[in-house]
Coordinates of C-alpha atoms in Angstrom, one line a residue:
X1 CA -18.5 18.4 -14.3
X2 CA -16.1 20.5 -13.1
X3 CA -12.2 20.0 -12.7
X4 CA -10.7 17.9 -10.0
X5 CA -7.9 20.3 -10.1
X6 CA -7.9 23.6 -11.2
X7 CA -4.7 25.9 -10.9
X8 CA -5.8 29.8 -11.1
X9 CA -2.5 32.5 -11.5
X10 CA -0.4 30.3 -9.1
X11 CA 3.0 31.7 -7.9
X12 CA 5.5 29.7 -5.9
X13 CA 8.4 31.6 -4.5
X14 CA 11.5 30.1 -2.7
X15 CA 12.6 33.1 -0.3
X16 CA 12.9 35.5 -3.3
X17 CA 13.2 32.9 -6.4
X18 CA 10.0 32.3 -8.1
X19 CA 9.4 28.9 -8.8
X20 CA 6.2 28.9 -10.4
X21 CA 4.8 31.9 -12.4
X22 CA 1.5 32.3 -13.2
X23 CA 0.2 28.8 -13.3
X24 CA -3.2 28.4 -14.8
X25 CA -4.2 24.3 -15.5
X26 CA -7.2 22.4 -15.2
X27 CA -7.3 18.8 -15.0
X28 CA -10.7 16.7 -15.4
X29 CA -11.5 13.8 -13.9
X30 CA -10.7 10.5 -15.7
X31 CA -7.8 12.8 -17.5
X32 CA -4.0 11.6 -17.5
X33 CA -2.0 14.8 -17.7
X34 CA 2.0 14.5 -18.3
X35 CA 3.8 17.5 -17.4
X36 CA 7.5 17.7 -19.2
X37 CA 10.5 20.3 -18.9
X38 CA 14.0 20.3 -17.9
X39 CA 15.3 19.6 -14.5
X40 CA 14.9 22.6 -12.6
X41 CA 11.6 23.8 -14.7
X42 CA 9.2 23.5 -11.7
X43 CA 7.8 20.1 -12.8
X44 CA 7.7 18.5 -9.4
X45 CA 6.9 21.4 -7.4
X46 CA 3.7 22.0 -10.0
X47 CA 2.6 18.5 -8.9
X48 CA 3.7 18.9 -5.0
X49 CA 1.2 21.6 -4.6
X50 CA -1.4 19.6 -5.3
X51 CA -1.2 17.7 -2.5
X52 CA 0.1 20.5 -0.2
X53 CA 3.6 19.2 0.2
X54 CA 4.8 22.4 -1.5
X55 CA 2.6 25.5 -0.5
X56 CA 1.9 28.3 -3.3
X57 CA 2.0 32.1 -2.1
X58 CA -0.1 33.9 -4.4
X59 CA -3.4 32.8 -6.5
X60 CA -5.9 29.7 -6.2
X61 CA -5.4 25.9 -6.2
X62 CA -9.0 23.8 -5.9
X63 CA -8.4 20.0 -5.4
X64 CA -11.1 17.6 -5.6
X65 CA -13.3 20.5 -4.2
X66 CA -11.3 21.6 -1.4
X67 CA -9.3 25.1 -1.9
X68 CA -5.7 24.1 -1.2
X69 CA -4.4 26.4 1.5
X70 CA -1.6 29.2 0.4
X71 CA 1.4 29.2 2.5
X72 CA -0.2 32.0 4.7
X73 CA -3.4 29.9 5.5
X74 CA -1.7 26.7 6.2
X75 CA -1.6 27.5 10.0
X76 CA -5.6 28.2 9.8
X77 CA -6.3 25.0 8.0
X78 CA -3.6 23.0 10.3
X79 CA -2.3 19.3 9.7
X80 CA -5.1 17.8 10.2
X81 CA -7.4 20.2 7.7
X82 CA -4.7 19.1 5.1
X83 CA -4.7 15.6 6.1
X84 CA -8.2 15.7 5.2
X85 CA -7.5 17.2 1.8
X86 CA -4.8 14.8 1.1
X87 CA -7.0 12.2 1.5
X88 CA -8.3 11.5 -1.8
X89 CA -4.9 12.4 -3.2
X90 CA -2.2 9.7 -3.7
X91 CA 1.3 10.3 -4.7
X92 CA 4.3 8.0 -6.0
X93 CA 7.8 9.4 -5.2
X94 CA 11.2 8.9 -7.1
X95 CA 12.1 6.8 -3.7
X96 CA 9.9 4.4 -2.4
X97 CA 9.5 5.4 0.9
X98 CA 8.6 2.2 2.0
X99 CA 8.8 1.1 5.8
X100 CA 11.6 -0.9 5.9
X101 CA 10.7 -3.0 8.9
X102 CA 7.1 -4.0 7.6
X103 CA 6.6 -6.5 5.2
X104 CA 5.0 -5.5 1.9
X105 CA 1.6 -6.5 3.3
X106 CA 1.7 -4.2 6.4
X107 CA 3.4 -1.4 4.3
X108 CA 0.2 -1.4 2.1
X109 CA -2.3 -1.8 4.8
X110 CA -1.0 0.7 7.5
X111 CA -2.8 4.3 6.2
X112 CA -6.2 2.7 5.9
X113 CA -6.3 1.2 9.2
X114 CA -4.8 4.7 10.8
X115 CA -6.2 7.3 8.7
X116 CA -9.4 5.8 7.0
X117 CA -10.1 3.8 10.3
X118 CA -10.6 0.5 8.4
X119 CA -10.7 -3.1 10.3
X120 CA -7.3 -4.6 9.6
X121 CA -8.6 -7.7 8.2
X122 CA -10.4 -5.4 5.8
X123 CA -7.2 -3.1 4.7
X124 CA -5.1 -6.7 4.5
X125 CA -7.5 -7.9 2.3
X126 CA -7.6 -4.8 0.2
X127 CA -3.6 -4.9 0.2
X128 CA -3.8 -8.5 -1.1
X129 CA -6.1 -7.6 -3.8
X130 CA -4.0 -4.7 -4.8
X131 CA -0.8 -6.6 -4.8
X132 CA -2.4 -9.1 -7.2
X133 CA -3.5 -6.3 -9.4
X134 CA 0.2 -4.9 -9.4
X135 CA 1.5 -8.6 -10.1
X136 CA 3.0 -9.1 -6.6
X137 CA 0.6 -11.2 -5.1
X138 CA 3.3 -13.6 -4.0
X139 CA 5.6 -11.1 -2.6
X140 CA 3.0 -10.1 0.5
X141 CA 5.3 -11.6 3.4
X142 CA 8.6 -9.9 2.2
X143 CA 10.3 -7.1 3.3
X144 CA 11.4 -4.2 1.2
X145 CA 15.2 -4.9 1.3
X146 CA 14.0 -8.2 -0.2
X147 CA 12.7 -6.6 -3.4
X148 CA 14.0 -5.4 -6.9
X149 CA 13.2 -1.3 -7.3
X150 CA 10.9 -2.2 -9.7
X151 CA 9.1 -4.3 -7.2
X152 CA 9.4 -1.5 -4.8
X153 CA 7.8 0.9 -6.8
X154 CA 5.0 -1.5 -7.7
X155 CA 4.3 -1.8 -3.7
X156 CA 4.6 1.9 -3.6
X157 CA 1.8 2.4 -6.1
X158 CA -0.1 -0.2 -4.4
X159 CA -0.1 1.8 -1.3
X160 CA -1.4 4.8 -2.6
X161 CA -4.0 3.2 -4.2
X162 CA -5.1 1.3 -0.9
X163 CA -6.2 5.2 0.1
X164 CA -8.9 5.1 -3.0
X165 CA -7.6 8.2 -4.1
X166 CA -9.6 10.4 -6.7
X167 CA -6.5 11.9 -8.2
X168 CA -2.8 10.1 -8.2
X169 CA 0.3 11.9 -8.9
X170 CA 3.7 10.5 -9.6
X171 CA 7.0 12.5 -9.7
X172 CA 9.3 10.7 -12.2
X173 CA 8.2 7.2 -10.6
X174 CA 11.0 5.2 -12.6
X175 CA 14.1 7.9 -12.7
X176 CA 15.7 5.9 -9.7
X177 CA 15.2 2.3 -11.3
X178 CA 17.4 0.2 -13.6
X179 CA 16.7 0.5 -17.2
X180 CA 15.4 -3.0 -17.4
X181 CA 12.8 -2.0 -14.2
X182 CA 11.2 0.8 -16.0
X183 CA 8.5 -0.8 -17.8
X184 CA 7.0 -3.0 -15.3
X185 CA 6.2 0.4 -13.4
X186 CA 4.9 1.6 -16.6
X187 CA 2.8 -1.2 -17.2
X188 CA 1.0 -0.7 -14.1
X189 CA 0.5 3.1 -14.8
X190 CA -0.7 2.0 -18.4
X191 CA -3.4 -0.2 -16.8
X192 CA -4.6 2.8 -14.6
X193 CA -5.1 4.8 -17.3
X194 CA -7.0 2.9 -19.1
X195 CA -9.3 2.0 -16.0
X196 CA -10.0 6.0 -15.9
X197 CA -7.6 7.1 -12.9
X198 CA -7.1 10.9 -12.9
X199 CA -3.1 11.0 -13.2
X200 CA -0.9 13.7 -13.0
X201 CA 2.7 12.2 -14.1
X202 CA 6.3 14.4 -13.9
X203 CA 8.5 11.9 -16.1
X204 CA 11.2 12.0 -18.8
X205 CA 9.7 9.1 -20.5
X206 CA 8.7 10.8 -23.6
X207 CA 7.2 7.3 -25.6
X208 CA 5.2 6.8 -22.2
X209 CA 3.9 10.3 -22.3
X210 CA 3.2 10.3 -26.0
X211 CA 0.9 6.6 -25.4
X212 CA -1.0 7.4 -22.2
X213 CA -1.5 11.1 -21.6
X214 CA -4.6 12.9 -23.0
X215 CA -3.0 16.0 -22.4
X216 CA 1.0 17.4 -22.3
X217 CA 2.2 20.1 -19.9
X218 CA 5.5 21.9 -21.0
X219 CA 6.7 23.6 -18.5
X220 CA 10.2 26.2 -18.4
X221 CA 11.7 28.3 -15.5
X222 CA 8.2 27.9 -13.6
X223 CA 5.8 28.8 -16.7
X224 CA 3.3 26.9 -18.7
X225 CA 4.6 27.5 -22.2
X226 CA 2.5 24.9 -24.1
X227 CA 0.0 22.7 -23.3
X228 CA -1.7 20.1 -26.1
X229 CA -2.5 16.5 -26.9
X230 CA 0.8 14.2 -27.2
X231 CA 0.4 14.4 -31.1
X232 CA 0.3 18.4 -31.2
X233 CA 3.4 18.8 -28.4
X234 CA 5.3 16.1 -29.9
X235 CA 4.9 16.2 -33.6
X236 CA 4.1 20.1 -34.0
X237 CA 5.2 22.0 -30.8
X238 CA 4.2 25.7 -31.2
X239 CA 6.6 27.3 -29.0
X240 CA 10.5 27.6 -29.7
X241 CA 11.8 26.6 -26.4
X242 CA 9.5 23.4 -26.8
X243 CA 10.9 22.7 -29.8
X244 CA 14.3 23.0 -28.4
X245 CA 13.9 21.1 -25.3
X246 CA 12.1 18.1 -27.5
X247 CA 14.4 18.3 -29.9
X248 CA 17.6 17.9 -27.5
X249 CA 15.4 15.2 -25.2
X250 CA 14.3 13.2 -28.5
X251 CA 17.8 12.7 -29.7
X252 CA 18.8 10.3 -26.7

């Protein structure tokens, strides 16, 4: 079976600054890949390229059978073409990005109605099922401001799942949460991993990475320096910079 995500020699620039350097990476269907590295190393940019929130300049990126356009080709593909590619890619951000004037149920049902053209009845039934899945079935009528940060992030995960994605991207989904709320979000992500959801996760939660990842990717200054199983990366890292990074973060 072909990989669901394939980076081939991908370069990404901000002006003259190169933020990704010759990225080669494949993600298999059903695989959980966790991306680690210091702040500013290019982790978030890497996964944001997968759904076209960031455009790369050189190389090739194939996502779920689609060639993701580079910055030069974006105008040719257009926003509708990008939207078609993104339908199969869910994304959960650091900030929850929920609509404050809509209820929890409305937040989840909105995109399936507008983008996937589902009936409101069907979309709301799916939303209720997903709220139960993330442990929030009793919160459907509330507004985001009435929820804790951890609850809002779980709603954001349910909203992404409502689009029936083939791959889920998580960009430091717990970094904006109070420590006591981190666990409830990680629990939902553990369940998704156990169910076979393809996931690319940027996180600083090293214990979680060790537990759920099939492979861990260490990126530094825009280059992938090491890829391996959690045991290999955390217990016997081969690259000196990986060793230095982990010696710092695992002390805390």
